[in-house]
PDB file of C-alpha atoms in Angstrom:
ATOM      1  CA  ASN A1466      13.318 -90.235 -27.147  1.00 60.00           C
ATOM      2  CA  ILE A1467      13.072 -91.974 -30.523  1.00 59.00           C
ATOM      3  CA  PRO A1468      16.708 -93.188 -30.894  1.00 61.00           C
ATOM      4  CA  ASP A1469      16.325 -94.953 -27.547  1.00 64.00           C
ATOM      5  CA  MET A1470      13.394 -96.900 -29.010  1.00 61.00           C
ATOM      6  CA  LEU A1471      15.524 -98.380 -31.811  1.00 65.00           C
ATOM      7  CA  PRO A1472      17.312-101.690 -31.286  1.00 67.00           C
ATOM      8  CA  LYS A1473      20.774-101.454 -29.709  1.00 71.00           C
ATOM      9  CA  GLY A1474      22.319-103.573 -32.485  1.00 72.00           C
ATOM     10  CA  PHE A1475      21.371-100.927 -35.020  1.00 72.00           C
ATOM     11  CA  ASP A1476      23.444 -98.297 -33.212  1.00 72.00           C
ATOM     12  CA  LEU A1477      26.348-100.738 -33.110  1.00 75.00           C
ATOM     13  CA  ALA A1478      26.145-101.316 -36.885  1.00 76.00           C
ATOM     14  CA  VAL A1479      26.025 -97.571 -37.647  1.00 75.00           C
ATOM     15  CA  ASN A1480      28.978 -96.839 -35.333  1.00 76.00           C
ATOM     16  CA  THR A1481      31.017 -99.707 -36.819  1.00 78.00           C
ATOM     17  CA  VAL A1482      30.480 -98.484 -40.387  1.00 76.00           C
ATOM     18  CA  HIS A1483      31.347 -94.920 -39.328  1.00 75.00           C
ATOM     19  CA  SER A1484      34.546 -96.109 -37.660  1.00 76.00           C
ATOM     20  CA  PHE A1485      35.473 -98.240 -40.664  1.00 72.00           C
ATOM     21  CA  LEU A1486      34.962 -95.331 -43.063  1.00 71.00           C
ATOM     22  CA  GLU A1487      37.003 -92.939 -40.909  1.00 71.00           C
ATOM     23  CA  TYR A1488      39.781 -95.432 -40.314  1.00 66.00           C
ATOM     24  CA  GLY A1489      39.767 -96.837 -43.861  1.00 60.00           C
ATOM     25  CA  SER A1490      39.798 -93.476 -45.584  1.00 59.00           C
ATOM     26  CA  THR A1491      43.238 -92.621 -44.212  1.00 58.00           C
ATOM     27  CA  GLU A1492      46.389 -94.394 -45.345  1.00 57.00           C
ATOM     28  CA  ASN A1493      47.323 -96.835 -42.621  1.00 63.00           C
ATOM     29  CA  GLU A1494      47.774-100.522 -41.869  1.00 65.00           C
ATOM     30  CA  LEU A1495      44.091-101.322 -42.575  1.00 65.00           C
ATOM     31  CA  THR A1496      44.445-100.052 -46.126  1.00 66.00           C
ATOM     32  CA  ASP A1497      47.561-102.202 -46.599  1.00 69.00           C
ATOM     33  CA  ILE A1498      45.766-105.273 -45.230  1.00 70.00           C
ATOM     34  CA  LEU A1499      42.763-104.620 -47.487  1.00 68.00           C
ATOM     35  CA  ASN A1500      45.046-104.142 -50.507  1.00 69.00           C
ATOM     36  CA  THR A1501      46.675-107.485 -49.754  1.00 72.00           C
ATOM     37  CA  ILE A1502      43.340-109.305 -49.248  1.00 72.00           C
ATOM     38  CA  CYS A1503      41.501-107.665 -52.163  1.00 69.00           C
ATOM     39  CA  GLY A1504      44.339-107.981 -54.634  1.00 70.00           C
ATOM     40  CA  GLY A1505      45.834-104.524 -54.621  1.00 64.00           C
ATOM     41  CA  SER A1506      42.799-102.236 -54.440  1.00 67.00           C
ATOM     42  CA  ALA A1507      40.999-101.294 -51.245  1.00 63.00           C
ATOM     43  CA  ASP A1508      38.908 -98.748 -53.091  1.00 67.00           C
ATOM     44  CA  SER A1509      36.104-101.276 -53.840  1.00 69.00           C
ATOM     45  CA  VAL A1510      35.823-102.125 -50.133  1.00 68.00           C
ATOM     46  CA  ASN A1511      35.673 -98.432 -49.269  1.00 70.00           C
ATOM     47  CA  GLU A1512      32.979 -97.878 -51.914  1.00 74.00           C
ATOM     48  CA  LEU A1513      30.994-100.814 -50.550  1.00 75.00           C
ATOM     49  CA  ALA A1514      31.320 -99.397 -47.029  1.00 75.00           C
ATOM     50  CA  SER A1515      30.109 -95.998 -48.283  1.00 77.00           C
ATOM     51  CA  ILE A1516      27.068 -97.598 -49.931  1.00 82.00           C
ATOM     52  CA  PHE A1517      26.381 -99.579 -46.769  1.00 80.00           C
ATOM     53  CA  HIS A1518      26.757 -96.368 -44.754  1.00 79.00           C
ATOM     54  CA  GLY A1519      24.196 -94.557 -46.934  1.00 83.00           C
ATOM     55  CA  GLN A1520      21.751 -97.486 -46.743  1.00 84.00           C
ATOM     56  CA  LEU A1521      22.079 -97.582 -42.967  1.00 82.00           C
ATOM     57  CA  HIS A1522      21.231 -93.890 -42.754  1.00 82.00           C
ATOM     58  CA  ILE A1523      18.177 -94.407 -44.989  1.00 86.00           C
ATOM     59  CA  LEU A1524      17.103 -97.342 -42.805  1.00 83.00           C
ATOM     60  CA  TYR A1525      17.697 -95.248 -39.690  1.00 81.00           C
ATOM     61  CA  GLY A1526      15.514 -92.431 -41.070  1.00 83.00           C
ATOM     62  CA  THR A1527      12.775 -94.933 -41.934  1.00 85.00           C
ATOM     63  CA  LEU A1528      12.872 -96.499 -38.485  1.00 81.00           C
ATOM     64  CA  VAL A1529      12.708 -93.070 -36.846  1.00 79.00           C
ATOM     65  CA  GLY A1530       9.690 -92.190 -39.015  1.00 81.00           C
ATOM     66  CA  VAL A1531       7.929 -95.437 -38.119  1.00 81.00           C
ATOM     67  CA  ALA A1532       8.694 -94.872 -34.438  1.00 78.00           C
ATOM     68  CA  ARG A1533       7.158 -91.396 -34.665  1.00 78.00           C
ATOM     69  CA  VAL A1534       4.024 -92.817 -36.280  1.00 78.00           C
ATOM     70  CA  PHE A1535       3.604 -95.345 -33.484  1.00 76.00           C
ATOM     71  CA  GLN A1536       4.208 -92.890 -30.670  1.00 76.00           C
ATOM     72  CA  CYS A1537       1.451 -92.060 -28.218  1.00 74.00           C
ATOM     73  CA  GLU A1538       1.033 -88.553 -29.644  1.00 75.00           C
ATOM     74  CA  SER A1539      -0.070 -90.103 -32.951  1.00 73.00           C
ATOM     75  CA  PHE A1540      -2.573 -92.573 -31.552  1.00 76.00           C
ATOM     76  CA  ASN A1541      -3.934 -90.674 -28.576  1.00 79.00           C
ATOM     77  CA  PRO A1542      -6.065 -88.203 -30.596  1.00 84.00           C
ATOM     78  CA  ILE A1543      -7.429 -91.001 -32.774  1.00 83.00           C
ATOM     79  CA  TYR A1544      -8.201 -93.187 -29.768  1.00 83.00           C
ATOM     80  CA  SER A1545      -9.695 -90.330 -27.749  1.00 85.00           C
ATOM     81  CA  THR A1546     -11.931 -89.245 -30.623  1.00 87.00           C
ATOM     82  CA  THR A1547     -13.093 -92.787 -31.341  1.00 87.00           C
ATOM     83  CA  VAL A1548     -13.822 -93.661 -27.731  1.00 86.00           C
ATOM     84  CA  HIS A1549     -15.525 -90.327 -27.020  1.00 85.00           C
ATOM     85  CA  GLN A1550     -17.687 -90.628 -30.108  1.00 84.00           C
ATOM     86  CA  GLY A1551     -18.467 -94.299 -29.416  1.00 84.00           C
ATOM     87  CA  LEU A1552     -19.360 -93.936 -25.753  1.00 84.00           C
ATOM     88  CA  CYS A1553     -20.563 -90.383 -25.321  1.00 85.00           C
ATOM     89  CA  THR A1554     -22.291 -89.672 -28.627  1.00 85.00           C
ATOM     90  CA  ASP A1555     -23.322 -92.906 -30.325  1.00 88.00           C
ATOM     91  CA  GLY A1556     -23.744 -94.813 -27.055  1.00 87.00           C
ATOM     92  CA  VAL A1557     -26.147 -92.272 -25.592  1.00 88.00           C
ATOM     93  CA  ASP A1558     -28.095 -92.089 -28.856  1.00 90.00           C
ATOM     94  CA  GLY A1559     -28.325 -95.891 -28.893  1.00 91.00           C
ATOM     95  CA  LEU A1560     -29.587 -95.994 -25.315  1.00 92.00           C
ATOM     96  CA  ALA A1561     -32.196 -93.358 -26.149  1.00 92.00           C
ATOM     97  CA  TRP A1562     -33.456 -95.482 -29.056  1.00 94.00           C
ATOM     98  CA  ILE A1563     -33.525 -98.592 -26.870  1.00 96.00           C
ATOM     99  CA  PHE A1564     -35.492 -96.770 -24.154  1.00 96.00           C
ATOM    100  CA  SER A1565     -38.009 -95.297 -26.599  1.00 97.00           C
ATOM    101  CA  THR A1566     -38.658 -98.600 -28.388  1.00 97.00           C
ATOM    102  CA  GLN A1567     -39.020-100.489 -25.112  1.00 97.00           C
ATOM    103  CA  PHE A1568     -41.424 -97.828 -23.860  1.00 97.00           C
ATOM    104  CA  ALA A1569     -43.503 -98.121 -27.048  1.00 97.00           C
ATOM    105  CA  ILE A1570     -43.543-101.919 -26.723  1.00 97.00           C
ATOM    106  CA  ALA A1571     -44.666-101.644 -23.083  1.00 97.00           C
ATOM    107  CA  ILE A1572     -47.547 -99.301 -24.040  1.00 97.00           C
ATOM    108  CA  CYS A1573     -48.653-101.624 -26.863  1.00 95.00           C
ATOM    109  CA  CYS A1574     -48.505-104.646 -24.551  1.00 94.00           C
ATOM    110  CA  MET A1575     -50.608-102.880 -21.925  1.00 92.00           C
ATOM    111  CA  ILE A1576     -53.205-101.983 -24.569  1.00 92.00           C
ATOM    112  CA  MET A1577     -53.217-105.573 -25.872  1.00 91.00           C
ATOM    113  CA  VAL A1578     -53.692-107.059 -22.411  1.00 87.00           C
ATOM    114  CA  THR A1579     -56.479-104.613 -21.594  1.00 86.00           C
ATOM    115  CA  LEU A1580     -58.349-105.212 -24.849  1.00 85.00           C
ATOM    116  CA  ARG A1581     -57.866-108.975 -24.630  1.00 80.00           C
ATOM    117  CA  ALA A1582     -59.373-109.052 -21.142  1.00 72.00           C
ATOM    118  CA  SER A1583     -62.444-107.150 -22.293  1.00 72.00           C
ATOM    119  CA  TRP A1584     -62.675-109.294 -25.430  1.00 71.00           C
ATOM    120  CA  LYS A1585     -62.489-112.485 -23.382  1.00 66.00           C
ATOM    121  CA  GLU A1586     -65.399-111.253 -21.226  1.00 62.00           C
ATOM    122  CA  ASP A1587     -67.455-110.715 -24.356  1.00 58.00           C
ATOM    123  CA  GLU A1588     -66.582-114.182 -25.584  1.00 58.00           C
ATOM    124  CA  ASN A1589     -67.653-115.716 -22.283  1.00 60.00           C
ATOM    125  CA  GLU A1590     -70.916-113.780 -22.389  1.00 62.00           C
ATOM    126  CA  GLU A1591     -71.517-115.057 -25.908  1.00 62.00           C
ATOM    127  CA  ASP A1592     -70.918-118.637 -24.689  1.00 64.00           C
ATOM    128  CA  GLU A1593     -73.480-118.127 -21.898  1.00 66.00           C
ATOM    129  CA  GLU A1594     -75.991-116.734 -24.393  1.00 64.00           C
ATOM    130  CA  VAL A1595     -75.514-119.788 -26.613  1.00 63.00           C
ATOM    131  CA  GLN A1596     -76.044-122.091 -23.621  1.00 66.00           C
ATOM    132  CA  GLU A1597     -79.171-120.182 -22.592  1.00 66.00           C
ATOM    133  CA  ALA A1598     -80.584-120.503 -26.090  1.00 64.00           C
ATOM    134  CA  ALA A1599     -79.907-124.245 -26.053  1.00 64.00           C
ATOM    135  CA  HIS A1600     -81.348-124.844 -22.571  1.00 62.00           C
ATOM    136  CA  GLY A1601     -83.957-122.187 -22.487  1.00 58.00           C
ATOM    137  CA  ASP A1602     -84.168-119.496 -19.860  1.00 55.00           C
ATOM    138  CA  LYS A1603     -81.150-118.760 -17.698  1.00 54.00           C
ATOM    139  CA  ASP A1604     -83.245-119.091 -14.553  1.00 58.00           C
ATOM    140  CA  ALA A1605     -84.657-122.445 -15.694  1.00 57.00           C
ATOM    141  CA  PRO A1606     -83.308-125.414 -13.767  1.00 56.00           C
ATOM    142  CA  SER A1607     -80.690-127.576 -15.347  1.00 63.00           C
ATOM    143  CA  ASP A1608     -81.131-131.296 -16.076  1.00 62.00           C
ATOM    144  CA  LEU A1609     -79.261-132.230 -12.907  1.00 63.00           C
ATOM    145  CA  GLU A1610     -81.498-130.019 -10.796  1.00 68.00           C
ATOM    146  CA  LEU A1611     -84.566-131.523 -12.447  1.00 61.00           C
ATOM    147  CA  ALA A1612     -83.307-135.063 -11.757  1.00 66.00           C
ATOM    148  CA  GLN A1613     -82.679-134.177  -8.112  1.00 71.00           C
ATOM    149  CA  ASP A1614     -86.136-132.653  -7.824  1.00 71.00           C
ATOM    150  CA  VAL A1615     -87.739-135.793  -9.282  1.00 67.00           C
ATOM    151  CA  THR A1616     -85.814-137.980  -6.854  1.00 74.00           C
ATOM    152  CA  THR A1617     -86.849-135.789  -3.954  1.00 76.00           C
ATOM    153  CA  GLU A1618     -90.521-135.875  -5.041  1.00 73.00           C
ATOM    154  CA  GLU A1619     -90.438-139.683  -5.357  1.00 73.00           C
ATOM    155  CA  ASN A1620     -88.995-139.986  -1.883  1.00 73.00           C
ATOM    156  CA  GLN A1621     -91.724-137.724  -0.494  1.00 75.00           C
ATOM    157  CA  PHE A1622     -94.403-139.721  -2.334  1.00 72.00           C
ATOM    158  CA  GLN A1623     -93.110-143.002  -0.929  1.00 76.00           C
ATOM    159  CA  ALA A1624     -92.989-141.516   2.578  1.00 75.00           C
ATOM    160  CA  GLU A1625     -96.645-140.441   2.264  1.00 77.00           C
ATOM    161  CA  GLU A1626     -97.743-143.873   1.062  1.00 77.00           C
ATOM    162  CA  GLU A1627     -96.103-145.605   3.973  1.00 75.00           C
ATOM    163  CA  GLN A1628     -98.007-143.465   6.435  1.00 68.00           C
TER     164      GLN A1628
END
């Protein structure tokens, strides 16, 4: 109920102005008191109360309109549409794009790793070919093996001489 949403003081002000206009419009003691206070004419006070009464009704109508705008019935469709579109439509589309790009990245990474492994083997083979060209045949003994062979032959020669 919209009037229940308005401040309680507002209802008190509207009821007071209504009572003043009803009581002040008839000839009674209030009119005599106002004539004495205002210098003989209570009509200006009654006119001011009428203007105040009209302004209060305009303010009341404005407050009721604002209360209607901020009611749940106004925001619920906007909120429901926004949340549904954000989560159910755009969210699912976003997840689909994320999945597809991550899948494409995974495929590219697997291809890169596979090609790099085969490329590294070729590079190692090229290094071995360069070493073979520098040292001669692959089956030829290395310098260390040759030095060991010479040492072994010298030891055998010395053993033969001692006998």
